[in-house]
Tab-separated table of C-alpha atoms in Angstrom:
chain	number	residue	atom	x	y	z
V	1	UNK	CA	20.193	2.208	16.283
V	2	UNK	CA	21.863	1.499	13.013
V	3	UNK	CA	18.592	1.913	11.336
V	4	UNK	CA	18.115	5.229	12.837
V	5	UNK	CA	21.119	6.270	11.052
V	6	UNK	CA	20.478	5.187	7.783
V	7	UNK	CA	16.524	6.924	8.407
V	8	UNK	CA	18.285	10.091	9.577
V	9	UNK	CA	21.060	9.528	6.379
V	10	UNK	CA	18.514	9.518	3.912
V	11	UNK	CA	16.642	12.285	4.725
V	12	UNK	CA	19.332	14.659	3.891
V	13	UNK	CA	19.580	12.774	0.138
V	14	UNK	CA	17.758	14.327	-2.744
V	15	UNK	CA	14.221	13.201	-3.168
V	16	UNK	CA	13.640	10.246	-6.073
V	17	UNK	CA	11.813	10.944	-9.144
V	18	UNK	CA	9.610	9.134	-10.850
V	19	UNK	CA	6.889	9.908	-13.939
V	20	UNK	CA	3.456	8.759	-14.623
V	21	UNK	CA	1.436	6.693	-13.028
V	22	UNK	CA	2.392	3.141	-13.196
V	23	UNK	CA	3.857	1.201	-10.343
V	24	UNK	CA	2.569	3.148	-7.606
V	25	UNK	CA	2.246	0.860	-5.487
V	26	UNK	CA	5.757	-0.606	-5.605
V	27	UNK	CA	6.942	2.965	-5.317
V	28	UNK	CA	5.536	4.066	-2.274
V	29	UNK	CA	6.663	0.417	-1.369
V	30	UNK	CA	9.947	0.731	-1.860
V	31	UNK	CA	9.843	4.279	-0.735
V	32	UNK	CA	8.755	3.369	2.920
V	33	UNK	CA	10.958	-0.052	3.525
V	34	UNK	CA	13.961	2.358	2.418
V	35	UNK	CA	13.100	5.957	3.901
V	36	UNK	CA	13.418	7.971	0.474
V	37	UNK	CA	11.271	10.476	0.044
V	38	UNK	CA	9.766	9.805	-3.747
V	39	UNK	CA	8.136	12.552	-5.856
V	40	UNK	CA	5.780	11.059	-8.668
V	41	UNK	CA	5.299	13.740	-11.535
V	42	UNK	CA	2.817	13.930	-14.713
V	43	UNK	CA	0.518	11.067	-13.177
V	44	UNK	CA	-1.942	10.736	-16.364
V	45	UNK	CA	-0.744	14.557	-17.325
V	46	UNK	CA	-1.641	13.911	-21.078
V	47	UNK	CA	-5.315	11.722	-20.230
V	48	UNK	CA	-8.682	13.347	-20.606
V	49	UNK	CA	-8.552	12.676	-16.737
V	50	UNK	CA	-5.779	13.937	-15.613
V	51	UNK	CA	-4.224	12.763	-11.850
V	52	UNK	CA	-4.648	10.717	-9.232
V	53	UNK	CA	-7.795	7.920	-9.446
V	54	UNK	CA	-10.033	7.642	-6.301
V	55	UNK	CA	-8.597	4.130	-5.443
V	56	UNK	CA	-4.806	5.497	-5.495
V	57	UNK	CA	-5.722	8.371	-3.116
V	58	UNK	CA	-8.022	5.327	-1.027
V	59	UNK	CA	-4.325	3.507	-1.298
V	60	UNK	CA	-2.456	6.155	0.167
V	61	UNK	CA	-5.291	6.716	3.094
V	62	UNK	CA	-4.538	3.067	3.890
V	63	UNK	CA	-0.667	3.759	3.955
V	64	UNK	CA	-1.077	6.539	6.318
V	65	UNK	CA	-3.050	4.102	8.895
V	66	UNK	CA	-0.591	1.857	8.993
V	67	UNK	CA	2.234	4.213	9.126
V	68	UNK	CA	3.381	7.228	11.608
V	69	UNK	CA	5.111	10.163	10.315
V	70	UNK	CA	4.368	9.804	6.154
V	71	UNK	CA	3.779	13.365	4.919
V	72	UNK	CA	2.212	13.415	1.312
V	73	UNK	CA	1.431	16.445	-0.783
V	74	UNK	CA	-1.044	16.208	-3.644
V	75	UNK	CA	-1.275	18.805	-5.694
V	76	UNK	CA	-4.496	20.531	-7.242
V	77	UNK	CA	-4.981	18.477	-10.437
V	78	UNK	CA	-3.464	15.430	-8.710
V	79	UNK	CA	-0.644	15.376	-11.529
V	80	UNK	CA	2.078	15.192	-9.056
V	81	UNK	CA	2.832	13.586	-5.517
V	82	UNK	CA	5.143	14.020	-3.121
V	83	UNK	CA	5.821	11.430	-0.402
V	84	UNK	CA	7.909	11.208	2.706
V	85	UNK	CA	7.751	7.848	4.597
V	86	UNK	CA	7.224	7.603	8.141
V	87	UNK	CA	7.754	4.610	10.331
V	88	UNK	CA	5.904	1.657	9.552
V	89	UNK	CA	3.958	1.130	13.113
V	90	UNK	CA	0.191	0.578	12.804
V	91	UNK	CA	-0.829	2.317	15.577
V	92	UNK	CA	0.588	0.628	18.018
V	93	UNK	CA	-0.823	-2.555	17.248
V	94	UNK	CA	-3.966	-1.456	17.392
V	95	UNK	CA	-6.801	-2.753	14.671
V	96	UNK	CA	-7.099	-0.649	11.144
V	97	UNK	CA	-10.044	-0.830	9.608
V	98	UNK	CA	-10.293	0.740	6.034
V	99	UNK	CA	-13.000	0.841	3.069
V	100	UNK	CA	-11.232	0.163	-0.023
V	101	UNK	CA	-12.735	1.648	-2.958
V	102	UNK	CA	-14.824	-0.115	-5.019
V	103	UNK	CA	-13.053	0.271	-8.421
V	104	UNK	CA	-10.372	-2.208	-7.529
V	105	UNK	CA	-10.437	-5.562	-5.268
V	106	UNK	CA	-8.965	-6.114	-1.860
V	107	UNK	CA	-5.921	-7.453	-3.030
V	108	UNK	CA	-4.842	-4.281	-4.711
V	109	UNK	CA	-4.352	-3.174	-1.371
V	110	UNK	CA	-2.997	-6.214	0.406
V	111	UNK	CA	-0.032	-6.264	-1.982
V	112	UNK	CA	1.029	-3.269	-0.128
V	113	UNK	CA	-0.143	-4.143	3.347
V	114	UNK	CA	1.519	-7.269	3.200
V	115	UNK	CA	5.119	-6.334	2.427
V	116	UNK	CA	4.890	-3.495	4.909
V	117	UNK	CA	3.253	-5.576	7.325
V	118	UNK	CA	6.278	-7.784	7.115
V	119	UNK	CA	8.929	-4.907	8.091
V	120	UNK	CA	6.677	-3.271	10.524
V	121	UNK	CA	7.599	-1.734	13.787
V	122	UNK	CA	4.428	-3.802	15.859
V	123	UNK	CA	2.344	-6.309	15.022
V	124	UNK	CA	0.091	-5.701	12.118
V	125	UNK	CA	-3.677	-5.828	12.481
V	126	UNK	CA	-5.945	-5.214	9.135
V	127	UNK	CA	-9.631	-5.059	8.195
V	128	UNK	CA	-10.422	-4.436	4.678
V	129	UNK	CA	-14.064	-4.223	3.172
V	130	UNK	CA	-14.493	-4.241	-0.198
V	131	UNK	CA	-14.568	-6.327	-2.944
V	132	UNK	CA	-13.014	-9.592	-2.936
V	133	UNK	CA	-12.960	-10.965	-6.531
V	134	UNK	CA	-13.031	-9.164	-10.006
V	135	UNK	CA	-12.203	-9.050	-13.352
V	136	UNK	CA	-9.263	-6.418	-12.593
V	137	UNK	CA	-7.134	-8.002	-10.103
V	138	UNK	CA	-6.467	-11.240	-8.340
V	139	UNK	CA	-8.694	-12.663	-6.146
V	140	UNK	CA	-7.629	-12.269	-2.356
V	141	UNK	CA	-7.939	-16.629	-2.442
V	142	UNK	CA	-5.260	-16.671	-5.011
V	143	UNK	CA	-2.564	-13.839	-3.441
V	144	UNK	CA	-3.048	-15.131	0.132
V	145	UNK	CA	-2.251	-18.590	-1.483
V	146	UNK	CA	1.131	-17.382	-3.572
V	147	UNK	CA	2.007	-15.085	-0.588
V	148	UNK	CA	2.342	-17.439	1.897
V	149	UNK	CA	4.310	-19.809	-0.719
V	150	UNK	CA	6.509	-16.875	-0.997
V	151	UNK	CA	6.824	-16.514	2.945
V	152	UNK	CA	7.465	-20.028	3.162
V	153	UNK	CA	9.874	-20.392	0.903
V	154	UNK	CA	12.348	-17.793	3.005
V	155	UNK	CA	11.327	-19.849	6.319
V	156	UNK	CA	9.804	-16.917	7.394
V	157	UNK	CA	6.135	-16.594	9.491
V	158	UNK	CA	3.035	-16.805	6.734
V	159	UNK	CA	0.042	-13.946	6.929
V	160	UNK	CA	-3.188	-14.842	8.349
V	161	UNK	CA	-5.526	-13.377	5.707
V	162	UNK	CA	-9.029	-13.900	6.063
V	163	UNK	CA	-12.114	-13.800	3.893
V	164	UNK	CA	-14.793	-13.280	6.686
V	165	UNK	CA	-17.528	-12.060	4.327
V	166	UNK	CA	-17.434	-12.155	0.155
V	167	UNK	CA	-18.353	-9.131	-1.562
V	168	UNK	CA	-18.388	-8.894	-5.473
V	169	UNK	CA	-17.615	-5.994	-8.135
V	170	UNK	CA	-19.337	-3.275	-8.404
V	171	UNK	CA	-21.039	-4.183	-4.669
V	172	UNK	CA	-18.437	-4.921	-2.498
V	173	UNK	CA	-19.395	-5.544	1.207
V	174	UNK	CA	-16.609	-8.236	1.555
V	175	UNK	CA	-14.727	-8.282	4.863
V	176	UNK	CA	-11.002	-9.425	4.450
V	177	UNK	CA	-8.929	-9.687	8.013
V	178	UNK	CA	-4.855	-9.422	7.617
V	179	UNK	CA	-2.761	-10.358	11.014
């Protein structure tokens, strides 16, 4: 109940701004666990690319599985985003499978998943294919390790991440399982 207030509270407030394209993922993080609608403007405006990269439109793909009720509006030259969190219920419990892209490892994506899947509505179920190790980001082996340290250190329950199947950069075809 008292969350439903502070949902229905927040959606009257102005949106947050933000600018450029770092920390997107902690953004649309932070934006879900606290109900603010976020608006992220000149993402790489003044690049030779300008916008949104496949693997942060892959991201937010991922975020609306696991969520009901986000709305997010991209515009044309994927300079600006706006994003209104839903609830944070993957459907129902039910198993989401998603294809990460290939330009960045598995565990770009279960930094999100995880936190979310900690304040989530049901039980969250995850299968990510991909790739598991790469030069870019940690490997899932080393953020299942420090995430559960984290989780243990606030007594709370640790993730069951699994690497069913490896799959290395620029390949993929790893198979990571989050419950």
């Amino acid at each position: 109940q008292r969350q439903m207030c502070i949902r229905d509270r927040s959606s009257t407030q102005a949106p947050l701004e933000f600018s450029g394209h770092k920390y997107l993922r902690q953004i649309l993080t932070l934006s879900l666990l606290s109900g603010r609608q976020v608006i992220i403007k000149n993402i790489r405006a003044s690049h030779s690319n300008p916008g949104m990269l496949e693997y942060e439109v892959n991201l937010l793909q991922l975020i609306e599985k696991v969520t009901n009720g986000c709305q997010m509006s991209i515009n044309k030259t994927g300079t600006r985003l706006i994003f209104r969190p839903g609830i944070i219920d993957a459907n129902d419990g039910q198993e989401v499978k998603h294809d990460c892209n290939l330009s960045r490892n598995i565990s770009y994506y279960l930094e999100v998943i995880c936190m979310l899947g900690i304040f989530g509505k049901t039980e969250l179920a995850v299968t990510l294919t991909g790739n598991t190790d790469d030069m870019q980001d940690q490997s899932v082996d080393s953020f299942t390790r420090s995430f559960n340290f984290m989780m243990e250190q606030c007594n709370s329950p640790t993730a069951n991440i699994k690497v069913v199947k490896r799959g290395f950069a620029p390949l993929g075809g790893g198979l990571v399982t989050l419950r």
